[in-house]
mmCIF file of C-alpha atoms in Angstrom:
data_model
loop_
_atom_site.group_PDB
_atom_site.id
_atom_site.type_symbol
_atom_site.label_atom_id
_atom_site.label_comp_id
_atom_site.label_asym_id
_atom_site.label_seq_id
_atom_site.Cartn_x
_atom_site.Cartn_y
_atom_site.Cartn_z
ATOM 1 C CA MET A 86 -11.569 -0.783 5.360
ATOM 2 C CA GLU A 87 -10.146 -1.434 8.349
ATOM 3 C CA TYR A 88 -6.846 0.148 10.733
ATOM 4 C CA ASP A 89 -4.543 -1.097 12.831
ATOM 5 C CA GLY A 90 -3.672 1.375 15.978
ATOM 6 C CA LYS A 91 -0.999 3.315 14.159
ATOM 7 C CA GLY A 92 -3.384 4.271 11.337
ATOM 8 C CA ASN A 93 -2.232 1.695 8.447
ATOM 9 C CA VAL A 94 -5.060 0.222 6.195
ATOM 10 C CA VAL A 95 -5.231 -3.492 6.951
ATOM 11 C CA ARG A 96 -7.724 -4.909 5.349
ATOM 12 C CA TYR A 97 -9.951 -3.047 2.102
ATOM 13 C CA ARG A 98 -12.429 -5.508 0.764
ATOM 14 C CA LEU A 99 -14.690 -4.229 -2.306
ATOM 15 C CA HIS A 100 -18.239 -5.303 -2.758
ATOM 16 C CA PRO A 101 -20.054 -4.773 -5.724
ATOM 17 C CA LEU A 102 -23.761 -4.349 -4.945
ATOM 18 C CA SER A 103 -26.618 -6.354 -7.307
ATOM 19 C CA VAL A 104 -29.628 -5.102 -9.493
ATOM 20 C CA SER A 105 -31.217 -4.530 -6.398
ATOM 21 C CA GLY A 106 -28.883 -3.021 -4.389
ATOM 22 C CA ALA A 107 -27.960 -5.716 -1.969
ATOM 23 C CA ARG A 108 -23.726 -6.069 -1.160
ATOM 24 C CA GLU A 109 -22.482 -9.243 -2.543
ATOM 25 C CA ASP A 110 -19.911 -11.291 -1.813
ATOM 26 C CA PRO A 111 -16.292 -9.175 -2.427
ATOM 27 C CA PHE A 112 -14.360 -9.832 -5.321
ATOM 28 C CA LEU A 113 -11.359 -7.799 -4.225
ATOM 29 C CA ASP A 114 -10.022 -9.107 -0.413
ATOM 30 C CA MET A 115 -6.835 -7.528 0.932
ATOM 31 C CA ALA A 116 -4.948 -8.003 3.989
ATOM 32 C CA ILE A 117 -2.055 -5.839 3.957
ATOM 33 C CA SER A 118 0.957 -6.158 7.016
ATOM 34 C CA TYR A 119 3.068 -2.962 6.970
ATOM 35 C CA ASP A 120 7.128 -2.462 8.336
ATOM 36 C CA ASP A 121 7.275 0.303 11.460
ATOM 37 C CA LYS A 122 9.165 2.639 8.853
ATOM 38 C CA LYS A 123 7.927 5.729 7.489
ATOM 39 C CA ASN A 124 5.797 5.639 4.382
ATOM 40 C CA PRO A 125 7.371 8.565 1.885
ATOM 41 C CA PHE A 126 4.292 8.708 -0.065
ATOM 42 C CA TYR A 127 1.364 9.268 3.077
ATOM 43 C CA GLN A 128 -0.892 11.503 2.374
ATOM 44 C CA LEU A 129 1.182 12.506 -0.882
ATOM 45 C CA GLY A 130 -0.127 13.422 -3.825
ATOM 46 C CA SER A 131 -3.685 12.353 -5.623
ATOM 47 C CA ILE A 132 -5.463 9.633 -4.488
ATOM 48 C CA ILE A 133 -6.815 9.535 -8.276
ATOM 49 C CA ALA A 134 -3.728 10.007 -9.879
ATOM 50 C CA PRO A 135 -0.702 7.910 -7.827
ATOM 51 C CA TYR A 136 1.730 7.244 -11.060
ATOM 52 C CA GLY A 137 4.879 5.718 -10.462
ATOM 53 C CA LEU A 138 4.220 3.376 -7.117
ATOM 54 C CA PRO A 139 6.468 0.236 -7.400
ATOM 55 C CA HIS A 140 3.495 -2.546 -7.487
ATOM 56 C CA SER A 141 -0.331 -2.831 -8.470
ATOM 57 C CA TYR A 142 -1.369 -2.831 -5.150
ATOM 58 C CA LEU A 143 0.413 0.441 -3.934
ATOM 59 C CA ASN A 144 -1.205 2.373 -7.385
ATOM 60 C CA SER A 145 -4.467 2.392 -4.971
ATOM 61 C CA PHE A 146 -5.560 5.658 -3.377
ATOM 62 C CA ILE A 147 -4.830 2.889 0.103
ATOM 63 C CA TYR A 148 -0.628 3.358 -0.199
ATOM 64 C CA HIS A 149 -1.735 7.617 0.597
ATOM 65 C CA LEU A 150 -3.740 6.175 3.811
ATOM 66 C CA SER A 151 -0.951 4.352 5.265
ATOM 67 C CA PRO A 152 1.720 6.120 7.497
ATOM 68 C CA ASN A 153 3.766 3.024 7.528
ATOM 69 C CA ASN A 154 5.697 0.089 4.489
ATOM 70 C CA PRO A 155 3.515 -2.769 3.200
ATOM 71 C CA VAL A 156 5.684 -5.766 3.730
ATOM 72 C CA SER A 157 2.836 -7.917 2.649
ATOM 73 C CA VAL A 158 -0.087 -7.871 0.622
ATOM 74 C CA LYS A 159 -2.583 -10.875 0.418
ATOM 75 C CA TYR A 160 -5.482 -10.915 -2.219
ATOM 76 C CA ALA A 161 -8.301 -13.442 -0.561
ATOM 77 C CA PRO A 162 -8.094 -16.578 -1.073
ATOM 78 C CA THR A 163 -4.358 -17.428 -2.197
ATOM 79 C CA LEU A 164 -2.609 -14.947 -3.536
ATOM 80 C CA GLU A 165 0.447 -12.532 -1.592
ATOM 81 C CA SER A 166 2.989 -10.091 -2.993
ATOM 82 C CA LYS A 167 6.013 -9.410 -0.563
ATOM 83 C CA LEU A 168 7.987 -6.123 -0.332
ATOM 84 C CA SER A 169 11.003 -5.281 1.164
ATOM 85 C CA TYR A 170 13.227 -1.929 1.332
ATOM 86 C CA ILE A 171 16.631 -0.828 2.698
ATOM 87 C CA TYR A 172 15.890 2.743 4.293
ATOM 88 C CA ASN A 173 18.163 5.769 5.170
ATOM 89 C CA GLN A 174 19.334 6.971 8.219
ATOM 90 C CA SER A 175 15.974 8.822 8.708
ATOM 91 C CA GLY A 176 14.110 5.837 8.300
ATOM 92 C CA TYR A 177 12.375 6.308 4.886
ATOM 93 C CA PRO A 178 12.839 3.629 2.052
ATOM 94 C CA ILE A 179 15.534 4.197 -0.363
ATOM 95 C CA GLU A 180 15.087 0.533 -2.161
ATOM 96 C CA ILE A 181 12.044 -1.152 -2.730
ATOM 97 C CA TYR A 182 12.404 -4.325 -4.059
ATOM 98 C CA PHE A 183 8.892 -6.798 -5.095
ATOM 99 C CA ASP A 184 9.110 -9.656 -7.713
ATOM 100 C CA ASP A 185 12.161 -8.945 -9.864
ATOM 101 C CA THR A 186 11.916 -5.606 -9.966
ATOM 102 C CA THR A 187 13.819 -2.656 -7.917
ATOM 103 C CA HIS A 188 12.609 1.023 -6.900
ATOM 104 C CA LYS A 189 15.376 3.220 -6.211
ATOM 105 C CA LEU A 190 14.210 6.133 -4.548
ATOM 106 C CA GLU A 191 15.829 9.638 -3.966
ATOM 107 C CA TYR A 192 14.883 12.540 -1.501
ATOM 108 C CA LEU A 193 15.575 15.881 -1.658
ATOM 109 C CA GLU A 194 16.372 18.735 1.030
ATOM 110 C CA GLN A 195 14.413 21.806 0.963
ATOM 111 C CA GLN A 196 16.313 25.105 0.635
#
């Protein structure tokens, strides 16, 4: 994994190992770009059970490791997914848009 200066995962490659144990070319290669707003899922929950996240990329543990929200996920060599957001006054997303899907988020104050 590669990180930017803000601590976001900007590159993730998954390399299979050959029978001899040598690292082969990656079968998964993702480049991720981010907004500058707060990611509500950052450091939240279990990395092995990230249910309810709005994109297949987001269903991986990477989303829990990045403090900002992904706006573009490029899968080498040609596939790209774009995400967009509407934010509340605190800088957290209240709506997430990708493909033809909208996810609405609600935040509850602790009493």
